[in-house]
PDB file of C-alpha atoms in Angstrom:
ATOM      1  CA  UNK A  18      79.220  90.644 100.208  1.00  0.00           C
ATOM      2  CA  UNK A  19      80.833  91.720  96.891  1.00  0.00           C
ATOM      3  CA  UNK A  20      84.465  91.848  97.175  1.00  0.00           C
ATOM      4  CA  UNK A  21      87.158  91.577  94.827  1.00  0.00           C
ATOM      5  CA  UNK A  22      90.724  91.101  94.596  1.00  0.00           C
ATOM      6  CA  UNK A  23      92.805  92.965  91.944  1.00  0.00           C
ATOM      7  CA  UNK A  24      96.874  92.938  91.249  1.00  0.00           C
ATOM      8  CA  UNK A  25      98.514  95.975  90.318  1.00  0.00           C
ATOM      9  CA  UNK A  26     101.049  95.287  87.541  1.00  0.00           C
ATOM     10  CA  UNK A  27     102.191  97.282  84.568  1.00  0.00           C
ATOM     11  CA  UNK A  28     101.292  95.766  81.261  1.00  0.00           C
ATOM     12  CA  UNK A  29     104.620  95.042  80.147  1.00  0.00           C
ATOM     13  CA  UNK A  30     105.309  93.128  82.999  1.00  0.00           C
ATOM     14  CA  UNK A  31     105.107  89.927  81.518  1.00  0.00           C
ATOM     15  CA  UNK A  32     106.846  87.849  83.635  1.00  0.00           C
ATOM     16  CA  UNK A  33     105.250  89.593  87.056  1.00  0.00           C
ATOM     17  CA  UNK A  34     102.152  88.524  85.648  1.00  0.00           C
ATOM     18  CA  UNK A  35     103.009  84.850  84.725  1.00  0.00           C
ATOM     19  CA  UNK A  36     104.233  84.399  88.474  1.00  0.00           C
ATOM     20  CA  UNK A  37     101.067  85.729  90.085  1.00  0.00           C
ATOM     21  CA  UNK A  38      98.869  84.139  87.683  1.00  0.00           C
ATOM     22  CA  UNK A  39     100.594  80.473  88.921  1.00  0.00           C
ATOM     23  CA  UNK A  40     100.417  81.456  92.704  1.00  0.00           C
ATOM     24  CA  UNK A  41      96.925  82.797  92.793  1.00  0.00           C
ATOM     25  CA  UNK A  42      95.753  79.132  90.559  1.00  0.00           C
ATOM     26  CA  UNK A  43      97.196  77.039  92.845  1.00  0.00           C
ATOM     27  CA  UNK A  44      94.484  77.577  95.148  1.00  0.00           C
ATOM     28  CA  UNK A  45      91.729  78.859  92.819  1.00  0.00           C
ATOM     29  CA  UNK A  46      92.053  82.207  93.621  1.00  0.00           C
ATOM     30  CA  UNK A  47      89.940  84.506  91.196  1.00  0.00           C
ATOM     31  CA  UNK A  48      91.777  88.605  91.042  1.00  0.00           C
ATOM     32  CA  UNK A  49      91.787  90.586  88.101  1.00  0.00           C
ATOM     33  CA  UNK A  50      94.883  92.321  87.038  1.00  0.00           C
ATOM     34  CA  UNK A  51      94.847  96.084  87.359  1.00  0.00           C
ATOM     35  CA  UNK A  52      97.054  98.142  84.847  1.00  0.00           C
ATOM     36  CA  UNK A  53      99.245 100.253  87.035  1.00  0.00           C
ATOM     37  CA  UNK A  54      99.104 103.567  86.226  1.00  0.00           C
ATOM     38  CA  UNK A  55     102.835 105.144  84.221  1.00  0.00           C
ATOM     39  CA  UNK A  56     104.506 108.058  85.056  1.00  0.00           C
ATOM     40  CA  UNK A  57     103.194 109.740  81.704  1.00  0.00           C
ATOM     41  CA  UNK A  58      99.921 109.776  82.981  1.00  0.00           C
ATOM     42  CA  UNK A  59     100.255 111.334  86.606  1.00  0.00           C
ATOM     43  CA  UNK A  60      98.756 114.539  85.810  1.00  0.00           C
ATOM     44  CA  UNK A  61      96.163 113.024  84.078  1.00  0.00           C
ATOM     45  CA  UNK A  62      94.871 111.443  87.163  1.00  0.00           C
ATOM     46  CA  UNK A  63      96.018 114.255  89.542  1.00  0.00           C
ATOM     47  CA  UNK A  64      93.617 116.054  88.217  1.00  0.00           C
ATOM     48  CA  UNK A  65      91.117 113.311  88.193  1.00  0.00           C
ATOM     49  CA  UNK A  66      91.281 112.624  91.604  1.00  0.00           C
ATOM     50  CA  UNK A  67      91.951 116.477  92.880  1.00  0.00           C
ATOM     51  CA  UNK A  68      95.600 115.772  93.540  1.00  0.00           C
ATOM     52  CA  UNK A  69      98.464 117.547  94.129  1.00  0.00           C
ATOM     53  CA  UNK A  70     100.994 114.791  94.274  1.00  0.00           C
ATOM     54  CA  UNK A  71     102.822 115.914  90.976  1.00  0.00           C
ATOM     55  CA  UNK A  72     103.998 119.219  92.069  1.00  0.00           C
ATOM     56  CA  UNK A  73     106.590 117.580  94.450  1.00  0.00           C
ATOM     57  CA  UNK A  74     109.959 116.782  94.186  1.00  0.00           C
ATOM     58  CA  UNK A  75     110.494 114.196  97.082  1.00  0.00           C
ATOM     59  CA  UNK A  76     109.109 110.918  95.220  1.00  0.00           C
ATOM     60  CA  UNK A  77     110.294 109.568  91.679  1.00  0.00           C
ATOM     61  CA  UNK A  78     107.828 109.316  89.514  1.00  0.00           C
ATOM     62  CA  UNK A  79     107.664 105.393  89.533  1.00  0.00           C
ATOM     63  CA  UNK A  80     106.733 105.880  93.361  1.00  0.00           C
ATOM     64  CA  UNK A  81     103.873 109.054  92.214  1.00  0.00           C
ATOM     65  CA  UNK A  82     102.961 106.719  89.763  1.00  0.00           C
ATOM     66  CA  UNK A  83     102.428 103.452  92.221  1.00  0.00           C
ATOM     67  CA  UNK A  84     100.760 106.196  94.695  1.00  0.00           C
ATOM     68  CA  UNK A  85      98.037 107.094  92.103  1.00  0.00           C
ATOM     69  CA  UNK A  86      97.435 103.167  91.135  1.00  0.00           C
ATOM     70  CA  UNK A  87      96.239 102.551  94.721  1.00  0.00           C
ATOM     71  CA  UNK A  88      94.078 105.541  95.267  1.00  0.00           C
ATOM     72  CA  UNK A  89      92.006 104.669  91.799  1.00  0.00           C
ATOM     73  CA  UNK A  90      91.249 101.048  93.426  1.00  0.00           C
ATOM     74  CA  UNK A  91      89.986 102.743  96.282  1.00  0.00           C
ATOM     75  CA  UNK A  92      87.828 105.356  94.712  1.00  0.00           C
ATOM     76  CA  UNK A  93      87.103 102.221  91.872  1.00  0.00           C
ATOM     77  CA  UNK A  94      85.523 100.220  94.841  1.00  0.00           C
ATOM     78  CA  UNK A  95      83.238 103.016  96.231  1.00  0.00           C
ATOM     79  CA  UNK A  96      82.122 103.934  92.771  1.00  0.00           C
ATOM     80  CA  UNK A  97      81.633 100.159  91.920  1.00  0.00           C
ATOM     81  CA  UNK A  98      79.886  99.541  94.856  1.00  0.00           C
ATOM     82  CA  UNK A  99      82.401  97.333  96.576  1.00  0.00           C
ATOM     83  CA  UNK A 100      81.985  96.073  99.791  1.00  0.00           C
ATOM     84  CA  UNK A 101      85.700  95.049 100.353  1.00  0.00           C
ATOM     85  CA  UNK A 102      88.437  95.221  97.836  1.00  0.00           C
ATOM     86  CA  UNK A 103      91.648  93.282  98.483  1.00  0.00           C
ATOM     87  CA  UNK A 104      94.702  95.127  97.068  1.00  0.00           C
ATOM     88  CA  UNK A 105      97.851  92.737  95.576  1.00  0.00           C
ATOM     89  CA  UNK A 106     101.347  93.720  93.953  1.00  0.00           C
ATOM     90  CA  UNK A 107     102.793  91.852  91.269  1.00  0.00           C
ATOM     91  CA  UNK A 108     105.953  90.581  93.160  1.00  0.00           C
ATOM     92  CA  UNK A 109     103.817  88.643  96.355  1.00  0.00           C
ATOM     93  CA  UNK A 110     103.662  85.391  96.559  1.00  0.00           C
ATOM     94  CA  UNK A 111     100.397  83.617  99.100  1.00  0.00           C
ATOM     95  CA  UNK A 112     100.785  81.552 102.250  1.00  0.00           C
ATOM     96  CA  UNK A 113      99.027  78.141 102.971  1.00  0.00           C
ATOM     97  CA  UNK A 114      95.409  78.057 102.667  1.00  0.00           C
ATOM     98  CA  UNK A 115      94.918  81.762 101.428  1.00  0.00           C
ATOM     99  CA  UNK A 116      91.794  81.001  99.812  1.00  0.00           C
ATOM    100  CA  UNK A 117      90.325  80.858 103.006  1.00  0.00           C
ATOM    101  CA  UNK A 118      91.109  85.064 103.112  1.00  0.00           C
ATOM    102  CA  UNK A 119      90.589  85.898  99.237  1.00  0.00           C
ATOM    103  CA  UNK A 120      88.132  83.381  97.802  1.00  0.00           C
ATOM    104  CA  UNK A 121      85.362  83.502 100.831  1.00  0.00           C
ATOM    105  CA  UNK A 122      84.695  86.502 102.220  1.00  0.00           C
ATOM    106  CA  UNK A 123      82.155  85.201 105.232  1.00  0.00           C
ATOM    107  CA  UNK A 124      84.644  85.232 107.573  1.00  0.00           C
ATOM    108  CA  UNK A 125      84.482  88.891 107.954  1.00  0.00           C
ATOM    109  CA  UNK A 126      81.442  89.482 109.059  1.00  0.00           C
ATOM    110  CA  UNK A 127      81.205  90.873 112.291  1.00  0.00           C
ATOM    111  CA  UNK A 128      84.624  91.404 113.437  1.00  0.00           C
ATOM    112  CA  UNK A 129      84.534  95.148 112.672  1.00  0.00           C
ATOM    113  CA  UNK A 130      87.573  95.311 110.483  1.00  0.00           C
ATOM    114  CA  UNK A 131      87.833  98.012 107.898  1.00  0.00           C
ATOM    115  CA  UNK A 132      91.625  98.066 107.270  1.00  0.00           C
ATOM    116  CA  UNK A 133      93.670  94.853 107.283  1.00  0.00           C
ATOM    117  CA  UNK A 134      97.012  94.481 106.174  1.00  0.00           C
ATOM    118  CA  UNK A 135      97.418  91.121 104.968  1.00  0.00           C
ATOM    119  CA  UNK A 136     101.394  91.140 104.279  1.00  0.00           C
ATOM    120  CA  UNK A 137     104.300  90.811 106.084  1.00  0.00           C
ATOM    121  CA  UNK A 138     107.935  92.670 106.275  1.00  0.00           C
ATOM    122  CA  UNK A 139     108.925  89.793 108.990  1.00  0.00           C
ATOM    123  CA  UNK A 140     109.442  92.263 111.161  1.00  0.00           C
ATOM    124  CA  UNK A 141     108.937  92.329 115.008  1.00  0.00           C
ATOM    125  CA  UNK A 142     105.488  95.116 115.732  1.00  0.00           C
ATOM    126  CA  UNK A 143     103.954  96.265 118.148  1.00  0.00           C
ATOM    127  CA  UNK A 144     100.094  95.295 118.727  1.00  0.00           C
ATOM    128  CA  UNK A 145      97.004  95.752 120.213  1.00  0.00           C
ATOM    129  CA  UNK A 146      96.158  93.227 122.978  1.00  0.00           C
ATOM    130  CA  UNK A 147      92.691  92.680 122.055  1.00  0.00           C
ATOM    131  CA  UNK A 148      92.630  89.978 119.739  1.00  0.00           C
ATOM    132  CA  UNK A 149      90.190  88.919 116.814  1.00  0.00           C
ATOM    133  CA  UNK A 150      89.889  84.989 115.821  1.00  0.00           C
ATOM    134  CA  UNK A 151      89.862  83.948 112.053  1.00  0.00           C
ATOM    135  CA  UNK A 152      89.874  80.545 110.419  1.00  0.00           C
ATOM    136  CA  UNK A 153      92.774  79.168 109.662  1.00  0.00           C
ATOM    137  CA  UNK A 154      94.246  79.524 113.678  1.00  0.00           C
ATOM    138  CA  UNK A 155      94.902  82.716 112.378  1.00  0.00           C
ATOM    139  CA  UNK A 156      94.202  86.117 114.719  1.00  0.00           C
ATOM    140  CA  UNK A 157      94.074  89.618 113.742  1.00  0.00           C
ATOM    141  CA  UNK A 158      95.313  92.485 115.970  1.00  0.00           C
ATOM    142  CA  UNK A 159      95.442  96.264 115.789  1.00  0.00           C
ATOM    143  CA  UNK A 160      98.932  97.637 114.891  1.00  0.00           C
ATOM    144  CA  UNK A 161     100.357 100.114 117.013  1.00  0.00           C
ATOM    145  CA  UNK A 162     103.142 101.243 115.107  1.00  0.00           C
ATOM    146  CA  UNK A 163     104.239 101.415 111.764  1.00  0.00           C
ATOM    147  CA  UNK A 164     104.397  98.529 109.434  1.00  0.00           C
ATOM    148  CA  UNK A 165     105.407  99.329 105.692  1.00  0.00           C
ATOM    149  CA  UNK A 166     104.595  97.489 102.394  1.00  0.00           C
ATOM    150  CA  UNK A 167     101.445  97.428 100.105  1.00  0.00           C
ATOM    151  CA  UNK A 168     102.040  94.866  98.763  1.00  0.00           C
ATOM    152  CA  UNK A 169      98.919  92.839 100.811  1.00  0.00           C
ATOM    153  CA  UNK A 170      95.691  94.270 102.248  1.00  0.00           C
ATOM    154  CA  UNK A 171      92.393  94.859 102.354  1.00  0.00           C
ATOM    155  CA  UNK A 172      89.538  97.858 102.845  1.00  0.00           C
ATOM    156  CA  UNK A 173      86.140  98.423 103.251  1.00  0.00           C
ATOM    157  CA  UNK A 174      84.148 101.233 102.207  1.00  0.00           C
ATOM    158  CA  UNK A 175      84.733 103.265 105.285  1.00  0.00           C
ATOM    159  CA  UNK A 176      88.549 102.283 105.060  1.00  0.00           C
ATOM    160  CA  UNK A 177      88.870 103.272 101.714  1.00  0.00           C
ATOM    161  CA  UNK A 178      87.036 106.857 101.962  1.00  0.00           C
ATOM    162  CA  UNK A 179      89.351 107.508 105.469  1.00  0.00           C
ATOM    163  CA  UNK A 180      92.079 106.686 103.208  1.00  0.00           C
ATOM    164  CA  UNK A 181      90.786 108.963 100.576  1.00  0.00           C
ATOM    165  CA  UNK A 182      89.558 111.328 102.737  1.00  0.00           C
ATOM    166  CA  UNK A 183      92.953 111.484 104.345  1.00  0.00           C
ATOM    167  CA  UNK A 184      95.026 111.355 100.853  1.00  0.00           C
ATOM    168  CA  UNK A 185      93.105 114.987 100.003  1.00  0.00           C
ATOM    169  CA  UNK A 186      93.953 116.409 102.819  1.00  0.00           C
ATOM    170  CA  UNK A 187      97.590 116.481 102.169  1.00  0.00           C
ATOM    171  CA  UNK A 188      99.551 119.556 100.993  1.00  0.00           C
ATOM    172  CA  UNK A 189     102.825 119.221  98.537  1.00  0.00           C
ATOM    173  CA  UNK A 190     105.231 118.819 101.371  1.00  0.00           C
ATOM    174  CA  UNK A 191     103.314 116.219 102.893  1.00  0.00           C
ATOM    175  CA  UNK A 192     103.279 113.493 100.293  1.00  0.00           C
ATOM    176  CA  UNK A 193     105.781 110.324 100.977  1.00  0.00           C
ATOM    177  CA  UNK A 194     105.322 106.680  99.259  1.00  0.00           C
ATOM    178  CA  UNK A 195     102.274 105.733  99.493  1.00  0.00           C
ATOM    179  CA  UNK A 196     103.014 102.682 101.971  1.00  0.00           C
ATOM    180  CA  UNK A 197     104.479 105.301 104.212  1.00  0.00           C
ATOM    181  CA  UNK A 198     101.499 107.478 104.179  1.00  0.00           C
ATOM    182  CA  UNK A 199      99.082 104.195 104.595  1.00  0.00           C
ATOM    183  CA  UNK A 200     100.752 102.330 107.189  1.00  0.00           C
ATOM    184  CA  UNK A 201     102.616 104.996 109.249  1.00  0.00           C
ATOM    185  CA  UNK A 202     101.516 108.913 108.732  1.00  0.00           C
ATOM    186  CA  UNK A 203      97.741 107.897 108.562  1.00  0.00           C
ATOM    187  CA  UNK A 204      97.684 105.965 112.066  1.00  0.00           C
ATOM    188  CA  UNK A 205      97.874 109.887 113.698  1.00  0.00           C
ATOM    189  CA  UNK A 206      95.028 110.775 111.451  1.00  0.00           C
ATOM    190  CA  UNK A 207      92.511 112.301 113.786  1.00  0.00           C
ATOM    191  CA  UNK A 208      90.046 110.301 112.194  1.00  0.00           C
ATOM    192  CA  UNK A 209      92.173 107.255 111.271  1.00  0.00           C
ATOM    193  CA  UNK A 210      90.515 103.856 111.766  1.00  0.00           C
ATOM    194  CA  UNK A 211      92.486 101.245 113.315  1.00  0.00           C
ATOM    195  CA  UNK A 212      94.790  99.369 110.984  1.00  0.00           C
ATOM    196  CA  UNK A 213      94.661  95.564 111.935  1.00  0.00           C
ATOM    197  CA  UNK A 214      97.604  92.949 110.872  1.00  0.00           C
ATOM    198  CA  UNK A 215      96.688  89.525 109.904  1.00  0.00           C
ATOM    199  CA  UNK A 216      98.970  87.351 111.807  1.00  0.00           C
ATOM    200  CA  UNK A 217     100.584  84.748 110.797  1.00  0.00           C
ATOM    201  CA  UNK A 218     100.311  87.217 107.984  1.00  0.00           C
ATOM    202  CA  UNK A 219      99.415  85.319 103.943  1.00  0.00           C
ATOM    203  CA  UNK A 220     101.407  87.546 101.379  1.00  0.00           C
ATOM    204  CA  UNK A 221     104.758  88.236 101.423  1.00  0.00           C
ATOM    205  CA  UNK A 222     107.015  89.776  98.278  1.00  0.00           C
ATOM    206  CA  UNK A 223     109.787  88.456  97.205  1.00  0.00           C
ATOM    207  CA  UNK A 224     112.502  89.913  98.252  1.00  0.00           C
ATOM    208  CA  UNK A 225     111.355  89.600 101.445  1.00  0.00           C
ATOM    209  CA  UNK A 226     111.312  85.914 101.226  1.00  0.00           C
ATOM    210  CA  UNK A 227     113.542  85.093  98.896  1.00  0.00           C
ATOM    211  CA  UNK A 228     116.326  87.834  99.280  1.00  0.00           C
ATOM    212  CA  UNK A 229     118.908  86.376  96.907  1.00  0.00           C
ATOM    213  CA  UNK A 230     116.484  85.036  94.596  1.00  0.00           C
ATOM    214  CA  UNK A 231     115.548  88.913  92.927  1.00  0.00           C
ATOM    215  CA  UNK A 232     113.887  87.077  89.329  1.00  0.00           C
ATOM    216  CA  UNK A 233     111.349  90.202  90.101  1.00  0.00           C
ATOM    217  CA  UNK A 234     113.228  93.407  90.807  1.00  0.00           C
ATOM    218  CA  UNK A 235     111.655  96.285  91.726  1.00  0.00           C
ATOM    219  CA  UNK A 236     111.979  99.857  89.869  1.00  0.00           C
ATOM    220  CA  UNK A 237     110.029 101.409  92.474  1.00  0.00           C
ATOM    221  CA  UNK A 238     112.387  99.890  95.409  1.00  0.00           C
ATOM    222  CA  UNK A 239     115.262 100.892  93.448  1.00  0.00           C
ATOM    223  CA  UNK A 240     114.101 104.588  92.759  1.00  0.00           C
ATOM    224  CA  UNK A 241     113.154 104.578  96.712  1.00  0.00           C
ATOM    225  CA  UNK A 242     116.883 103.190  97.536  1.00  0.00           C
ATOM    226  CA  UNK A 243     118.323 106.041  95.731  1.00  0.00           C
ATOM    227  CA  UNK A 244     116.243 108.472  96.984  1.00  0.00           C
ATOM    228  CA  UNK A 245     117.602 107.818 100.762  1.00  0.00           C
ATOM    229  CA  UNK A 246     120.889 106.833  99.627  1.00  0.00           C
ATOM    230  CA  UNK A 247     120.924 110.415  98.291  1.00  0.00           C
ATOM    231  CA  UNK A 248     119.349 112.187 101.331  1.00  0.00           C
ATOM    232  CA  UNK A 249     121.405 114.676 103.062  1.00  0.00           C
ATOM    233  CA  UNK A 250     122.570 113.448 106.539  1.00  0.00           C
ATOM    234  CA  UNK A 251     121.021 114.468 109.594  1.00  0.00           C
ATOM    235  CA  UNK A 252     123.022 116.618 111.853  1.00  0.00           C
ATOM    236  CA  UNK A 253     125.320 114.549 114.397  1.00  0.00           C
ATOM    237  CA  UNK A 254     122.543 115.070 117.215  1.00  0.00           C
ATOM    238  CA  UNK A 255     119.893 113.691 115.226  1.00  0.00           C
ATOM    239  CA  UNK A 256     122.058 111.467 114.071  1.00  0.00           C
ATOM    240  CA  UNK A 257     123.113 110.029 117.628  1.00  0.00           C
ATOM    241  CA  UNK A 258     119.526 110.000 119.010  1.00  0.00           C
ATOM    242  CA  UNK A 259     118.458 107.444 115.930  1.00  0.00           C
ATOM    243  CA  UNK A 260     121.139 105.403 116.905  1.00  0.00           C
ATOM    244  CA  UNK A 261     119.973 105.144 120.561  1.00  0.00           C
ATOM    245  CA  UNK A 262     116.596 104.656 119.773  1.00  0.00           C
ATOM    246  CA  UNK A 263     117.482 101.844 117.266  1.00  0.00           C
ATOM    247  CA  UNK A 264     119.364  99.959 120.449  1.00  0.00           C
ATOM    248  CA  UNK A 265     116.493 100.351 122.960  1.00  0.00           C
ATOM    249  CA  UNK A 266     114.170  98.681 120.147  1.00  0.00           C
ATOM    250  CA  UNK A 267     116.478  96.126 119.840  1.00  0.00           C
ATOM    251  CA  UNK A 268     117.623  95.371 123.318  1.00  0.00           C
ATOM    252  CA  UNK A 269     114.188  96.450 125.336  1.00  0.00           C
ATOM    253  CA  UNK A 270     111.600  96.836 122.532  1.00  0.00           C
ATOM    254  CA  UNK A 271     111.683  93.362 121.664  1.00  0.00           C
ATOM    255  CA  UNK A 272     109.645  92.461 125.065  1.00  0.00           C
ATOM    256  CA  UNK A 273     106.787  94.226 123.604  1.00  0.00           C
ATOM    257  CA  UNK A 274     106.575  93.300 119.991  1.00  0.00           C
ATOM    258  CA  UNK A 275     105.329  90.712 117.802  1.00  0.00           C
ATOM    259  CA  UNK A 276     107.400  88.915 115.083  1.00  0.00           C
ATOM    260  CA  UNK A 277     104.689  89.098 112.377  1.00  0.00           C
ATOM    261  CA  UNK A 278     105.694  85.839 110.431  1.00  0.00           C
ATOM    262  CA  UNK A 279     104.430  84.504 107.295  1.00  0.00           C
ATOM    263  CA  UNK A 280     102.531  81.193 106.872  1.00  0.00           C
TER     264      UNK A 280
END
């Protein structure tokens, strides 16, 4: 099978790209660094790729920009003739024995999985109960709900032109981040495939493990935290029934999720 596994990481990022180039040698892992696309080129590759995504006003341009670097791997691996592409950011760092997942690809065959986030927000999910067995006493189950992040996974062909397929099929009002779209809007696709979650999951970024540590900030988290910080507030109804919702999770919801840890 010809796979690959590429990084996306602005060229200036020096010190992004020092980091991953240590973490993917410890264990011999082979990626090639993709050069994330800027925000002066956006409507160079909206029009490349038939997209609309410039015309709106409810991302920053770091997150249209991040958007557009994704969807060029995707249509990269179909035109390259890809069988699997595994898609990195510049801020993860790899669990134990990850070469298992990104050096050797055998492990895939047969299990039917075209869309696999690899990554973890260490958050609690809810799964599928069918369950797939990797190596590494590692299992893979279909996700249920909505599980953010991009900075970790891995398509196929067919997962890549859903995702494609999908992406072309929004209108101007429908665009969000990309990780949104991917991992949330695209699961009530009528023709989404399922989205399985590696579990104990293998990437995790950095401020997700190491909160206080923030040697890699993030201008596309800190565009993102503005945006909502900015957002008007929802109407005290609205309001109210978030809040309940957010205690039944909690209190009740926990009895039928996963903690999707990192190992």
């Amino acid at each position: 099978m010809k796979s690959k596994n590429y990084v996306i990481s602005l060229t200036t990022a020096s010190d992004r790209r020092e980091h991953i180039q240590n973490e993917f040698d410890k264990q011999n892992i082979d990626f090639e660094f993709f050069d994330a696309i800027t925000p002066n080129q956006i409507d160079e590759y909206c029009i490349k790729f038939d997209l609309t995504i410039n015309k709106t006003n409810k991302l920053s341009d770091a997150e249209k920009a991040c958007f557009l670097s994704h969807v060029f791997l995707w249509q990269k691996m179909i035109d390259d003739g890809l069988d699997h592409i595994f898609v990195f950011e510049d801020d993860v760092y790899l669990g134990n024995n990850a070469h298992v997942f990104f050096s050797d690809r055998s492990w895939l065959k047969n299990t039917g999985i075209d869309y696999l986030k690899t990554e973890t927000f260490l958050q609690e999910r809810k799964l599928s109960q069918t369950v797939i067995n990797l190596p590494d006493d590692r299992t893979a189950q279909a996700l249920d709900e909505y599980h953010l992040g991009t900075a970790g996974y891995m398509l196929s062909q067919k997962g890549a032109l859903s995702l494609l397929t999908y992406i072309k099929s929004l209108t101007i009002n429908d665009y969000l981040p990309i990780d949104q779209l991917m991992f949330d809007n695209y699961m009530n696709h009528h023709d989404a495939l399922p989205i399985y979650q590696l579990l104990p999951a293998v990437v995790a970024q950095e401020f997700i493990l190491h909160p206080t540590q923030n040697t890699m900030p993030s201008d596309i988290k800190s565009s993102r935290d503005e945006r909502i910080k900015n957002k008007p507030k929802r109407p005290l109804p609205q309001k109210i029934k978030g809040e309940l919702g957010n205690v039944w999770k909690k209190t009740f919801g926990k009895f039928s999720r996963t903690l999707v840890e990192f190992r």
